[in-house]
mmCIF file with all atom_site columns, C-alpha atoms in Angstrom:
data_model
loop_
_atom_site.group_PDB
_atom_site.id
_atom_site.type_symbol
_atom_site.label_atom_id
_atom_site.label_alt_id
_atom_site.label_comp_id
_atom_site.label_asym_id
_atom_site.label_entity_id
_atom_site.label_seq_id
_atom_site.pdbx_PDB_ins_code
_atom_site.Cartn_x
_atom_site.Cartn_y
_atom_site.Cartn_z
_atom_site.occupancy
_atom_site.B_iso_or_equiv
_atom_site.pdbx_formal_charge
_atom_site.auth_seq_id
_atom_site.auth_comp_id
_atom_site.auth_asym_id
_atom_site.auth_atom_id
_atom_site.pdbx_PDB_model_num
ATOM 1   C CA . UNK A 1 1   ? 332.368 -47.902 -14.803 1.00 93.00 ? 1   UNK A CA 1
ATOM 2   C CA . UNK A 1 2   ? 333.592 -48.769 -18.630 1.00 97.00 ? 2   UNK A CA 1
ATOM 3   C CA . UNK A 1 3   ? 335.126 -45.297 -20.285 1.00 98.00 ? 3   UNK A CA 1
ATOM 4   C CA . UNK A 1 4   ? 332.665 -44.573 -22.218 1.00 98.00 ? 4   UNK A CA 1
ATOM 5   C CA . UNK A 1 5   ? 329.945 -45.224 -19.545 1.00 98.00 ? 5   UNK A CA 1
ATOM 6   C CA . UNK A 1 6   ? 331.760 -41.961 -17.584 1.00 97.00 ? 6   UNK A CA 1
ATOM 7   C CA . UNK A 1 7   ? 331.864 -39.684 -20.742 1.00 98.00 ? 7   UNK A CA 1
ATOM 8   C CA . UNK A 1 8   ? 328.300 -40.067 -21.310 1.00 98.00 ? 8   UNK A CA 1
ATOM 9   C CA . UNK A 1 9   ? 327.574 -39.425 -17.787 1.00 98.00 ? 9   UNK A CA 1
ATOM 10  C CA . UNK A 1 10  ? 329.025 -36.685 -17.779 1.00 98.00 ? 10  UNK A CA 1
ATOM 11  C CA . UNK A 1 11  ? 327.336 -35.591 -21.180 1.00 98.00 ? 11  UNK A CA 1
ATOM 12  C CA . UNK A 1 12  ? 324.094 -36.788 -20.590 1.00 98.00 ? 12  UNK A CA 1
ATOM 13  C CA . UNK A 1 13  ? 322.946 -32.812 -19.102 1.00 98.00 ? 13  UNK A CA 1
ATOM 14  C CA . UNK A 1 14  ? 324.108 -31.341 -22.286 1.00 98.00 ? 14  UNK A CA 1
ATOM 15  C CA . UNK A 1 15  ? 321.745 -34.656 -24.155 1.00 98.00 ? 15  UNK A CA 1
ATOM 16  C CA . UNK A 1 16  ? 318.733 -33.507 -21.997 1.00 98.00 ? 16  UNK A CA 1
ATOM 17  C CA . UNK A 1 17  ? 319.127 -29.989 -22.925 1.00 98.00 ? 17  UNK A CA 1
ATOM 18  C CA . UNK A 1 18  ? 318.848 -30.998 -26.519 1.00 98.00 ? 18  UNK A CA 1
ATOM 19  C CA . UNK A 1 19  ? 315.712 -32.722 -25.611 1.00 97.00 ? 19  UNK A CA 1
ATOM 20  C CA . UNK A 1 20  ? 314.177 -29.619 -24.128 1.00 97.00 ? 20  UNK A CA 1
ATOM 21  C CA . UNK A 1 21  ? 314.822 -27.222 -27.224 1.00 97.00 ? 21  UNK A CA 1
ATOM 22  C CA . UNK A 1 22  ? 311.842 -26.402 -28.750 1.00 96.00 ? 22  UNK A CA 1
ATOM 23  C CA . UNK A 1 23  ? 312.549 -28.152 -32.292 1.00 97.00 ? 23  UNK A CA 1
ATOM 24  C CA . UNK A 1 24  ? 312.421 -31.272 -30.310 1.00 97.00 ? 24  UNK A CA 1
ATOM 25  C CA . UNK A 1 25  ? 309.571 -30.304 -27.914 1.00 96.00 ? 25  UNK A CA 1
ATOM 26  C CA . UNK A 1 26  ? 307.346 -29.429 -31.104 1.00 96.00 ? 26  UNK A CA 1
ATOM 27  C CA . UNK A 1 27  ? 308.680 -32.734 -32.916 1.00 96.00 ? 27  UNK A CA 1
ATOM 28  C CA . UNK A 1 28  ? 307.293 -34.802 -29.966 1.00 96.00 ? 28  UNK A CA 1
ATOM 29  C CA . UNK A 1 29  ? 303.855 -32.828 -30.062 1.00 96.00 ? 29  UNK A CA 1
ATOM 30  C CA . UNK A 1 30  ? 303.311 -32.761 -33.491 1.00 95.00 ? 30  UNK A CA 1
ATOM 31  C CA . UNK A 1 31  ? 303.014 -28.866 -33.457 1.00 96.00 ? 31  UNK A CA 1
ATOM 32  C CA . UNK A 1 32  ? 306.488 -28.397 -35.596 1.00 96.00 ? 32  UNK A CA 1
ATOM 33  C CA . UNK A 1 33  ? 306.508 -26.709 -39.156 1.00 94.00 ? 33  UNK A CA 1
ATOM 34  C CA . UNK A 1 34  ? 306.618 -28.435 -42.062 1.00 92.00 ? 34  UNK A CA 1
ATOM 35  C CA . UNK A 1 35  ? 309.182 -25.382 -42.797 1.00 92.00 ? 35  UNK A CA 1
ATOM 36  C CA . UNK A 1 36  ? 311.255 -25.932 -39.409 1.00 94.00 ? 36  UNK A CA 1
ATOM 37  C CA . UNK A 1 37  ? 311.840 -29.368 -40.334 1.00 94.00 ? 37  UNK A CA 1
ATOM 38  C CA . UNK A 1 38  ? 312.133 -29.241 -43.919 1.00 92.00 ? 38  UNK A CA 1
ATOM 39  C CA . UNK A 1 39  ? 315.439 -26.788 -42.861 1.00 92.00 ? 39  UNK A CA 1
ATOM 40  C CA . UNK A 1 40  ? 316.468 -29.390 -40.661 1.00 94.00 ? 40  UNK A CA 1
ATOM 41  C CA . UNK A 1 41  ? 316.379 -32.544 -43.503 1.00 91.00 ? 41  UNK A CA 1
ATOM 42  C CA . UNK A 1 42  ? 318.319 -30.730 -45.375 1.00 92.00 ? 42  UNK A CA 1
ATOM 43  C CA . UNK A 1 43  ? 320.996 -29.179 -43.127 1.00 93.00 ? 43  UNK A CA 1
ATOM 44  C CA . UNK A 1 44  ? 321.031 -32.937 -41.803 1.00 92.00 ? 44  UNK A CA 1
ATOM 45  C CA . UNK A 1 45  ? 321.364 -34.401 -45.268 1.00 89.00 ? 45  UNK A CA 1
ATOM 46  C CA . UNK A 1 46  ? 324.634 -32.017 -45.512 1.00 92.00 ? 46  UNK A CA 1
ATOM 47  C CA . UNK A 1 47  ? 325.981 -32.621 -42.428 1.00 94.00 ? 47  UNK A CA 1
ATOM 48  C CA . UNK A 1 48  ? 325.300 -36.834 -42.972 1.00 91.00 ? 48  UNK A CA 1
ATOM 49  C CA . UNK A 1 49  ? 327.215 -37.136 -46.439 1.00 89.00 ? 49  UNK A CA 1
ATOM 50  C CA . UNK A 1 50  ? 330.110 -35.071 -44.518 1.00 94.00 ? 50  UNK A CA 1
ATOM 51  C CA . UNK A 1 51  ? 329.571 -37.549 -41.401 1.00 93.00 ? 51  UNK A CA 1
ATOM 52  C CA . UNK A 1 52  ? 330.163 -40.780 -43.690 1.00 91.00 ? 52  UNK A CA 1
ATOM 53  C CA . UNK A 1 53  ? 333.338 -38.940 -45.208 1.00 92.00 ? 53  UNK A CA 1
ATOM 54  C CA . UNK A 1 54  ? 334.688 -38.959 -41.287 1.00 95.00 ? 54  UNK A CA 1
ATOM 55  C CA . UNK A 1 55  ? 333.981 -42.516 -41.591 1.00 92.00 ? 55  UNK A CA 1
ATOM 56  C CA . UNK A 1 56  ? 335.558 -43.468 -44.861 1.00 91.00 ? 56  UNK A CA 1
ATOM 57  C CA . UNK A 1 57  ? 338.349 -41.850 -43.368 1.00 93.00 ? 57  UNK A CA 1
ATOM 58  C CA . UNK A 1 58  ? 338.703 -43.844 -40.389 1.00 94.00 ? 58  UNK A CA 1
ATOM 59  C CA . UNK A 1 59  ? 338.571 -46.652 -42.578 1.00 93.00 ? 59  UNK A CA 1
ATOM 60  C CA . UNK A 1 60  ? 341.580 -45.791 -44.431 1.00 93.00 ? 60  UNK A CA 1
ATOM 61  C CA . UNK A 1 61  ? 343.206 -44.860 -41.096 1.00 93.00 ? 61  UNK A CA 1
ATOM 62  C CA . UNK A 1 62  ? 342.469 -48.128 -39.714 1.00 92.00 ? 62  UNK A CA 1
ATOM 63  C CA . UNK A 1 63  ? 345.089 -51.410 -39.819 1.00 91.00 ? 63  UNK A CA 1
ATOM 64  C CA . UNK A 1 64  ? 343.209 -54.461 -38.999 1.00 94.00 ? 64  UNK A CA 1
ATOM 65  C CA . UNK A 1 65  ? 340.669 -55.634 -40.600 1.00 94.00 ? 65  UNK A CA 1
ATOM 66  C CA . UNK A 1 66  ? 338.299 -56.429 -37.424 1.00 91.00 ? 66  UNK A CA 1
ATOM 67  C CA . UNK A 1 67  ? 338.462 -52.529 -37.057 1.00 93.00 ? 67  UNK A CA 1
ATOM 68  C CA . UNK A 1 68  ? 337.777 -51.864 -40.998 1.00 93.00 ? 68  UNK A CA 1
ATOM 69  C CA . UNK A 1 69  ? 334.539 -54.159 -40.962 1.00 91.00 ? 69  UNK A CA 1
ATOM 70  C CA . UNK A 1 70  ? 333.837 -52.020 -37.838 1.00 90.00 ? 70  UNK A CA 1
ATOM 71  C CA . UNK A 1 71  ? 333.680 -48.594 -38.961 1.00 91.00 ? 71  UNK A CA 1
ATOM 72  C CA . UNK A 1 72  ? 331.926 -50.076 -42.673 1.00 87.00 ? 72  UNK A CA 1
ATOM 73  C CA . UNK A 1 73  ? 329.574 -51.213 -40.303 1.00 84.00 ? 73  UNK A CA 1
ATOM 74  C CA . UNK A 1 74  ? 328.602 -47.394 -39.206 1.00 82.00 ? 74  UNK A CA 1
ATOM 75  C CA . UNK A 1 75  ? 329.307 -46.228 -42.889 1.00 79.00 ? 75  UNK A CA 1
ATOM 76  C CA . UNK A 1 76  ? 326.720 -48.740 -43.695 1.00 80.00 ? 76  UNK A CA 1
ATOM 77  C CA . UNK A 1 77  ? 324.278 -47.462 -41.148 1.00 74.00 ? 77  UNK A CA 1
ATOM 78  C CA . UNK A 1 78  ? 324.419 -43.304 -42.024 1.00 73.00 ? 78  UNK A CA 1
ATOM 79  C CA . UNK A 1 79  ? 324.386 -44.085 -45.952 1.00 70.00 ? 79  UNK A CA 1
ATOM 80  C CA . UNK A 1 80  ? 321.316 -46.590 -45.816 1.00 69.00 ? 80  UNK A CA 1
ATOM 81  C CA . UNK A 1 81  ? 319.907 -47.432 -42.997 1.00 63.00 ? 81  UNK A CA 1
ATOM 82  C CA . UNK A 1 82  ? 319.572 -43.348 -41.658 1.00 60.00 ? 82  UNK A CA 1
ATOM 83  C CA . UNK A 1 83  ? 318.766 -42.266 -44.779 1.00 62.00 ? 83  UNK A CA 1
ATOM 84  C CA . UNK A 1 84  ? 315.511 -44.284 -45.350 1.00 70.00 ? 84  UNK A CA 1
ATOM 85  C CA . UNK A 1 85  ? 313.395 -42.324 -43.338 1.00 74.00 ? 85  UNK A CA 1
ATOM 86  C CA . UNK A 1 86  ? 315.150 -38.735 -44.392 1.00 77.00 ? 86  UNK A CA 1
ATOM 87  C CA . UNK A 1 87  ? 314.694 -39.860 -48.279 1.00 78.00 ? 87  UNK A CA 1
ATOM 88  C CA . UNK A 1 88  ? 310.925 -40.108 -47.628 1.00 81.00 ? 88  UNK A CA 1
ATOM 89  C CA . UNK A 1 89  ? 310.558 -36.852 -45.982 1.00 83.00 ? 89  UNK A CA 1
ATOM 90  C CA . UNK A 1 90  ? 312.763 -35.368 -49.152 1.00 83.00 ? 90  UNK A CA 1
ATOM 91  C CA . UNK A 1 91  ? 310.578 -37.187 -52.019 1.00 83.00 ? 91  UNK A CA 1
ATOM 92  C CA . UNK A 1 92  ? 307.302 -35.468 -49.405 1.00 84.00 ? 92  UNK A CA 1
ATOM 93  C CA . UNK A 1 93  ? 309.539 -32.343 -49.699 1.00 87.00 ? 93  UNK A CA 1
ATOM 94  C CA . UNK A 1 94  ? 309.759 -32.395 -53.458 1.00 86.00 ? 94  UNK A CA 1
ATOM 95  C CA . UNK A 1 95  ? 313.771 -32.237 -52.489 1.00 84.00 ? 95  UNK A CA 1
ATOM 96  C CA . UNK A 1 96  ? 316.298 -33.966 -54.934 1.00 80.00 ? 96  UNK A CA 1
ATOM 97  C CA . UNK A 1 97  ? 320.184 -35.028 -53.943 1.00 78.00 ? 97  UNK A CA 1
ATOM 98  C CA . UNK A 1 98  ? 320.893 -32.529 -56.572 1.00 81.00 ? 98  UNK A CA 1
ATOM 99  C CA . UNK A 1 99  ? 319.265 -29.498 -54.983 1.00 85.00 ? 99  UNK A CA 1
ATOM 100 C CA . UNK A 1 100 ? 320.776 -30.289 -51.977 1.00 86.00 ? 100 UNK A CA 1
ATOM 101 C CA . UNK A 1 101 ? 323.967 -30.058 -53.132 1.00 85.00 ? 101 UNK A CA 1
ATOM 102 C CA . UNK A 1 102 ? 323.235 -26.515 -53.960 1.00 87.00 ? 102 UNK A CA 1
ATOM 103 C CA . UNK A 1 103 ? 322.466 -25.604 -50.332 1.00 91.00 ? 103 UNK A CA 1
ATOM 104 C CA . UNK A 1 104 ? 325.333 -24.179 -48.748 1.00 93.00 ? 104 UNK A CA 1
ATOM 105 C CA . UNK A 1 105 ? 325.243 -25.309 -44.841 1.00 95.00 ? 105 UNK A CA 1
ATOM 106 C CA . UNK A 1 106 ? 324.015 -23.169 -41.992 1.00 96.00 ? 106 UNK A CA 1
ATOM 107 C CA . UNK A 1 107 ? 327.077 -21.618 -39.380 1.00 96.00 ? 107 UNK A CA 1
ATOM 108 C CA . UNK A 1 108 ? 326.471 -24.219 -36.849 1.00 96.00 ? 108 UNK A CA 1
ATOM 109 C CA . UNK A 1 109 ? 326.356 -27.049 -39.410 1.00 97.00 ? 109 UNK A CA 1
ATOM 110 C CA . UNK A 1 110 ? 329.254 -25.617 -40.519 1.00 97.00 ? 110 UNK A CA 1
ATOM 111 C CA . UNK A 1 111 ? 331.122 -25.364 -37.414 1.00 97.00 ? 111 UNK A CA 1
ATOM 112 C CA . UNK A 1 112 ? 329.987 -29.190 -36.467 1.00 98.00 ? 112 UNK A CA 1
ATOM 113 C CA . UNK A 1 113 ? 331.424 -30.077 -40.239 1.00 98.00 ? 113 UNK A CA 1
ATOM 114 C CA . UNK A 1 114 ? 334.489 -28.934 -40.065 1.00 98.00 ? 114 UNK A CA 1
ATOM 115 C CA . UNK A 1 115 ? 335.072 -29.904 -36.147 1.00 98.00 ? 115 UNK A CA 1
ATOM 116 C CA . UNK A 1 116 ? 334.609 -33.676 -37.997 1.00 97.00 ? 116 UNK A CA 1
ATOM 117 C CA . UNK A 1 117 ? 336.634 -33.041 -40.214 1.00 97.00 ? 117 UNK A CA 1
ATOM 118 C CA . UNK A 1 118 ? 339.516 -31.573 -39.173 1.00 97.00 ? 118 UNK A CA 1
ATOM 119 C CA . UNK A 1 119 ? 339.724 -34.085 -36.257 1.00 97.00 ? 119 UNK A CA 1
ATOM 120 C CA . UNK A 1 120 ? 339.577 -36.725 -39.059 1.00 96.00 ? 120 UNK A CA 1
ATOM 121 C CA . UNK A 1 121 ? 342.833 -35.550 -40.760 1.00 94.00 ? 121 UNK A CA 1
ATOM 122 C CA . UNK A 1 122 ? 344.485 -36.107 -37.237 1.00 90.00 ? 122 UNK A CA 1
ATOM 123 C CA . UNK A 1 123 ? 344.388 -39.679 -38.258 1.00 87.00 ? 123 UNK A CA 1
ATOM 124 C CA . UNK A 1 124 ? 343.888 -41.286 -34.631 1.00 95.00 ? 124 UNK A CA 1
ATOM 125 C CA . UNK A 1 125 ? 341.030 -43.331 -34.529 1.00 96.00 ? 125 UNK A CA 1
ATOM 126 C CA . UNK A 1 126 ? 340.462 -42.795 -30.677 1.00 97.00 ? 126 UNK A CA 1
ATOM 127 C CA . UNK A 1 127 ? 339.931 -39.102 -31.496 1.00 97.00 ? 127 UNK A CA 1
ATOM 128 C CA . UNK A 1 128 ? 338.071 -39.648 -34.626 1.00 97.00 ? 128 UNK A CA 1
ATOM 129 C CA . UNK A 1 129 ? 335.575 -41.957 -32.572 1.00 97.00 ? 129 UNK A CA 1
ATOM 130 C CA . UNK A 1 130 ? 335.031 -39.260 -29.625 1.00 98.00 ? 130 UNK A CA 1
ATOM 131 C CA . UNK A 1 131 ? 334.053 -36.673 -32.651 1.00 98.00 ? 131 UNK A CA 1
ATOM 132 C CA . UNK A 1 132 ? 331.519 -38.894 -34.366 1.00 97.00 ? 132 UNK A CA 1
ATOM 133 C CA . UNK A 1 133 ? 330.109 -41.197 -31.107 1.00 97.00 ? 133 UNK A CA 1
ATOM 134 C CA . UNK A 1 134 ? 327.830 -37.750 -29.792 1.00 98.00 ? 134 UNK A CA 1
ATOM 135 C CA . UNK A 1 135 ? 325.737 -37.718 -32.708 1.00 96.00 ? 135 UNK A CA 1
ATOM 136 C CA . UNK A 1 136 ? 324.800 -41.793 -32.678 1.00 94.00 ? 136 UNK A CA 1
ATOM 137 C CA . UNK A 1 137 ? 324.318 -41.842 -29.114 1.00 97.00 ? 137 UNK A CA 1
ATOM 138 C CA . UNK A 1 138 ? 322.482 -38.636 -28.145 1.00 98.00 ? 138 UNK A CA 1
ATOM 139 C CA . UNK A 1 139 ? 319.931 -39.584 -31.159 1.00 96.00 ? 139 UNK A CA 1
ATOM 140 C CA . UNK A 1 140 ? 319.363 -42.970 -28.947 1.00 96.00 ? 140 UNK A CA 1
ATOM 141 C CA . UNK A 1 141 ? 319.174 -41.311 -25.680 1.00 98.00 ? 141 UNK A CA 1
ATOM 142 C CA . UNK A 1 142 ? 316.906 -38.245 -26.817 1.00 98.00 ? 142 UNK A CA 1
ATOM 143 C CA . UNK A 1 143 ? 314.634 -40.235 -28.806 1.00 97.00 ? 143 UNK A CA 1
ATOM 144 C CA . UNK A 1 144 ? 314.331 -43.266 -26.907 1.00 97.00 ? 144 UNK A CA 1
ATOM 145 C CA . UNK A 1 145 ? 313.343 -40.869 -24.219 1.00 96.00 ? 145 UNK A CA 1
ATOM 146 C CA . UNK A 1 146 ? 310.889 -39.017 -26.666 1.00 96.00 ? 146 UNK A CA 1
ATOM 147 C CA . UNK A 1 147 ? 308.826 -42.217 -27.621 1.00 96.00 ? 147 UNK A CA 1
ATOM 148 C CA . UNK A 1 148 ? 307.990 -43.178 -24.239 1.00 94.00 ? 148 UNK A CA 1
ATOM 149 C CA . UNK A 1 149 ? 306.443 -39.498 -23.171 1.00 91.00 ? 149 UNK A CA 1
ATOM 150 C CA . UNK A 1 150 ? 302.342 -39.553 -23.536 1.00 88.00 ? 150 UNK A CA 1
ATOM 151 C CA . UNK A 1 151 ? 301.098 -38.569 -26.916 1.00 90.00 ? 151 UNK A CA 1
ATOM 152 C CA . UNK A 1 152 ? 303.915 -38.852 -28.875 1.00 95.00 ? 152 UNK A CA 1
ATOM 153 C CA . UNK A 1 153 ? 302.437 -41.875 -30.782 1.00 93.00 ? 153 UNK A CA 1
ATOM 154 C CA . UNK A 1 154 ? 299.610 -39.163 -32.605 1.00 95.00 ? 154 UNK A CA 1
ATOM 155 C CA . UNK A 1 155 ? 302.643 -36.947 -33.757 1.00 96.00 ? 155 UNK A CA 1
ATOM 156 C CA . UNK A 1 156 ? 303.031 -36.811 -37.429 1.00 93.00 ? 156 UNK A CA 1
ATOM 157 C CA . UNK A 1 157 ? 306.707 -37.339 -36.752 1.00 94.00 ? 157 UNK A CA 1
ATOM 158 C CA . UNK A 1 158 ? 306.456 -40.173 -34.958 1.00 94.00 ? 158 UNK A CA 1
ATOM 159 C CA . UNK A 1 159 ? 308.043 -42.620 -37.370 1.00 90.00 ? 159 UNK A CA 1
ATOM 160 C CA . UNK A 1 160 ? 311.162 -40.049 -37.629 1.00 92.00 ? 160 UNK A CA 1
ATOM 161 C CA . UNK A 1 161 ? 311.492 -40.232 -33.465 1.00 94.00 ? 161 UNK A CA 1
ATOM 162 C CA . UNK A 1 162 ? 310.989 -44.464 -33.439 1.00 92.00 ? 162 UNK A CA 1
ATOM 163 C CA . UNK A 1 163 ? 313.862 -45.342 -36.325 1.00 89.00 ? 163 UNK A CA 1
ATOM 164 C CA . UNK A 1 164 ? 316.014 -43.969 -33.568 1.00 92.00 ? 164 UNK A CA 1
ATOM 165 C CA . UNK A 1 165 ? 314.215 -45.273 -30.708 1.00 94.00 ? 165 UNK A CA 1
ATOM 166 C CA . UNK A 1 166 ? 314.315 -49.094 -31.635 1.00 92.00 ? 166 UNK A CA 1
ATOM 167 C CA . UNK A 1 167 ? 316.298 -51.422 -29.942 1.00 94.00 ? 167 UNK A CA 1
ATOM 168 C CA . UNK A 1 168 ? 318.153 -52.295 -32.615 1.00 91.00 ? 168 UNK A CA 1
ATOM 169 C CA . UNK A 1 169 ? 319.971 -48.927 -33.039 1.00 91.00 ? 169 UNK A CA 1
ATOM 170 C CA . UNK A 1 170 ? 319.892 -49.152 -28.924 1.00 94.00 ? 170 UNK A CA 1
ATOM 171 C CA . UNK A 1 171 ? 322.430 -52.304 -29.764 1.00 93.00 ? 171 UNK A CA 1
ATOM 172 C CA . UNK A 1 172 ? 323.894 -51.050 -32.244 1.00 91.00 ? 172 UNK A CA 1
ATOM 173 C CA . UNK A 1 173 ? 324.974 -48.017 -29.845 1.00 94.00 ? 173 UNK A CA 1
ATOM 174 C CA . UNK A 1 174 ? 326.209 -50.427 -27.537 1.00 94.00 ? 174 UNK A CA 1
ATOM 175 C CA . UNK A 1 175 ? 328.334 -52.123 -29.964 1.00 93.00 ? 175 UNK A CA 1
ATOM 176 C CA . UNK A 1 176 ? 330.392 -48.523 -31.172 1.00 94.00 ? 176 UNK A CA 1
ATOM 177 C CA . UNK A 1 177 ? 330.220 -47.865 -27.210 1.00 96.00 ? 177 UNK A CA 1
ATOM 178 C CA . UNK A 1 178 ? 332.260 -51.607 -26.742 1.00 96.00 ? 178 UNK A CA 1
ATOM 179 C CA . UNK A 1 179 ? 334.676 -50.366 -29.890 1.00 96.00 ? 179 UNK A CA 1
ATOM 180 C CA . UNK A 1 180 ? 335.145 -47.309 -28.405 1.00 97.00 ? 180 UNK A CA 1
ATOM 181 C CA . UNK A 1 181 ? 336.081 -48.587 -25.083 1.00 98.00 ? 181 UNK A CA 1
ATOM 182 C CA . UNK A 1 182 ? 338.318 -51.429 -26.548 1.00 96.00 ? 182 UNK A CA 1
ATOM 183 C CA . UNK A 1 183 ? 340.141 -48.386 -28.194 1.00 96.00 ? 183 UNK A CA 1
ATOM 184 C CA . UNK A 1 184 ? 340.140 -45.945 -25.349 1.00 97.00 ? 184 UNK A CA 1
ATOM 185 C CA . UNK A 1 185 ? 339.684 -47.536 -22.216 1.00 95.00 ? 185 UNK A CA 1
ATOM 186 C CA . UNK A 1 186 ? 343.390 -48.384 -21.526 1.00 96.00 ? 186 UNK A CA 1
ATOM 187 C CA . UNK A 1 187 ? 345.179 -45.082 -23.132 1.00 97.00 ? 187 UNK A CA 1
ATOM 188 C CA . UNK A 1 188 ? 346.869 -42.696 -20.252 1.00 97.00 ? 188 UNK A CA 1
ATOM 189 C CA . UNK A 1 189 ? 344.182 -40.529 -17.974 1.00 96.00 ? 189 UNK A CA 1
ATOM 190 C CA . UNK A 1 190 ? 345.912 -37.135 -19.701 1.00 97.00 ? 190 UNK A CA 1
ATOM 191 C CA . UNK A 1 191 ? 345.257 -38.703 -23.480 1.00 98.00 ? 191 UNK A CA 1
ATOM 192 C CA . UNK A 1 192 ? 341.329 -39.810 -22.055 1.00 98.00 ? 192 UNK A CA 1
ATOM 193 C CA . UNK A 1 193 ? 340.699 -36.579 -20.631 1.00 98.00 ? 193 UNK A CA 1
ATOM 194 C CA . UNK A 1 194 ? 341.651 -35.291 -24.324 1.00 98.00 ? 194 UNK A CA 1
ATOM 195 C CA . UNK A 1 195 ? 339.113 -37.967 -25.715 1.00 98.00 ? 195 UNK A CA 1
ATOM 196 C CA . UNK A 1 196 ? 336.110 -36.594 -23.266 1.00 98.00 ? 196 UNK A CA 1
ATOM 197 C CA . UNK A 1 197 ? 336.780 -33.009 -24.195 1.00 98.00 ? 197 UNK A CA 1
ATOM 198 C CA . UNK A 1 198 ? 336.324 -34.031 -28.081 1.00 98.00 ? 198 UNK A CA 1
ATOM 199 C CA . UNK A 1 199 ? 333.279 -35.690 -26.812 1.00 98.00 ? 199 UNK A CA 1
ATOM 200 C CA . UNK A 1 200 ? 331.695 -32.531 -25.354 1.00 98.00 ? 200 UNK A CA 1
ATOM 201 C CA . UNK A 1 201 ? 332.656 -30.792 -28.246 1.00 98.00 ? 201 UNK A CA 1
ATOM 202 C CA . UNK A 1 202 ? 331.084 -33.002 -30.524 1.00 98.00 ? 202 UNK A CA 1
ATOM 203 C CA . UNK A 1 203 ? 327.769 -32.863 -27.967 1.00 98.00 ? 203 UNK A CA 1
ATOM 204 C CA . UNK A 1 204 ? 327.537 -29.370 -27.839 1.00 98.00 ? 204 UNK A CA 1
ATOM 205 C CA . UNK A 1 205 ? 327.431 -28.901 -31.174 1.00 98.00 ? 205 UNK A CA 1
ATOM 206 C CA . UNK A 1 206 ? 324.725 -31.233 -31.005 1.00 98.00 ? 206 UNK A CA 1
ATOM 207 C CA . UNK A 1 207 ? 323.358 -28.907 -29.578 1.00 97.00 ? 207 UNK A CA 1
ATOM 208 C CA . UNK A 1 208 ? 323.851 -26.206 -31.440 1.00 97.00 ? 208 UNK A CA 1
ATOM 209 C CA . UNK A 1 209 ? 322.385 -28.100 -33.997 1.00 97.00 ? 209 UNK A CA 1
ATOM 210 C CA . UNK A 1 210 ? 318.864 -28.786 -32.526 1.00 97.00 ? 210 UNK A CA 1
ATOM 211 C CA . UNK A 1 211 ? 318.877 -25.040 -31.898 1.00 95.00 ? 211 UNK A CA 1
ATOM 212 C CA . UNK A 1 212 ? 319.943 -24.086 -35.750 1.00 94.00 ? 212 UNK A CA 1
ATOM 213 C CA . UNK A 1 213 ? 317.221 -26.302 -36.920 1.00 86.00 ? 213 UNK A CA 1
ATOM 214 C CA . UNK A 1 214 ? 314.295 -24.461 -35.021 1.00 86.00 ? 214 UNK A CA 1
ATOM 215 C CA . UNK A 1 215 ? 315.445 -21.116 -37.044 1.00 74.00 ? 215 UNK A CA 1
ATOM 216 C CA . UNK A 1 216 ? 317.360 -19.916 -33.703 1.00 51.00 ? 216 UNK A CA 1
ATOM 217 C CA . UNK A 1 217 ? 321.237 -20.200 -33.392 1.00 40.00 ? 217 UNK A CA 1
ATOM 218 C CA . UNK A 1 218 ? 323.887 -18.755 -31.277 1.00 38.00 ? 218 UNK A CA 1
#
């Protein structure tokens, strides 16, 4: 097995819990609150704009220019490719970037925020990559998962749960998983067992996060 194909093994319990929170549950059936996920949009519209600040800092961290194209790549993908779908449900929402701005982030999106961030200023791209790799790939596994479970086509958030149930954000999970493993597949077993612990970090508040946006919390 690659290195990354063992850290998501051994996160993929933590994925399925996220899929069993009620947020998601109620997402799938159609029987979530316009309120419940309105709080989530925008908590995730925070949390995104801090996410692509992770990246532009890995880009300024990073030396060649394979790796710089790399990481613009995911830039690329969380400031226009993500935000399609989100911008919709903000214009149904009556939301503006400028009222947004206002809202001041939730405890657990702070908490996941500044766990980005703060690994971020560490500089190592390795590390940086374990914080922001949860996010991408438990959206593919949970919703991939979500779209093929009966019903779920009549949901009136159906088109949220397919843009990250395609195949082409499948691939382009597979591609950060390759980068990640050309980075950290080869580093010493103590500095890897570092790397999978930032991983469950980052997956846990995940989870955390599916649990904030139903209204519940820790």
């Amino acid at each position: 097995m690659t290195f990354m194909e063992k850290v998501v093994e051994k996160n993929i319990p933590i994925w399925d819990t996220c899929a069993a929170t009620p947020f998601i549950r109620e997402m799938k059936s159609g029987e979530l609150s316009t309120e419940k996920f309105r709080r989530y949009i925008i908590q995730d519209s925070i949390y995104l704009k801090n996410y692509a600040r992770v990246c532009g800092k890995a880009v300024y961290h990073s030396v060649s220019l394979k790796d710089i194209q790399t990481w613009y790549s995911m830039l690329s993908l969380v400031t226009e490719e993500e935000s399609l779908v989100r911008l919709s449900y903000l214009e149904k929402y009556g939301l503006t970037d400028q009222e947004i701005e206002k809202v001041k982030p939730l405890p657990e999106n702070e908490r996941y925020i500044d766990f980005l961030i703060h690994t971020a200023e560490r500089g190592d791209i390795p590390e940086i990559l374990m914080a922001v790799l949860p996010c991408m790939l438990s959206y593919s596994y949970i919703f991939r998962k979500a779209a093929r479970e009966p019903g779920v086509l009549a949901s009136a958030y159906f088109d949220f749960i397919q843009d990250y149930a395609e195949d082409k954000y499948f691939e382009d999970c597979r591609r950060w998983c390759d980068f990640a493993d050309a980075k950290c597949g080869n580093l010493p077993e103590k500095k890897q067992e570092e790397l999978c612990g930032i991983f469950r970090r980052g997956s846990l508040l995940e989870l955390e996060f599916w649990e904030m946006a139903y209204g519940g919390g820790r």
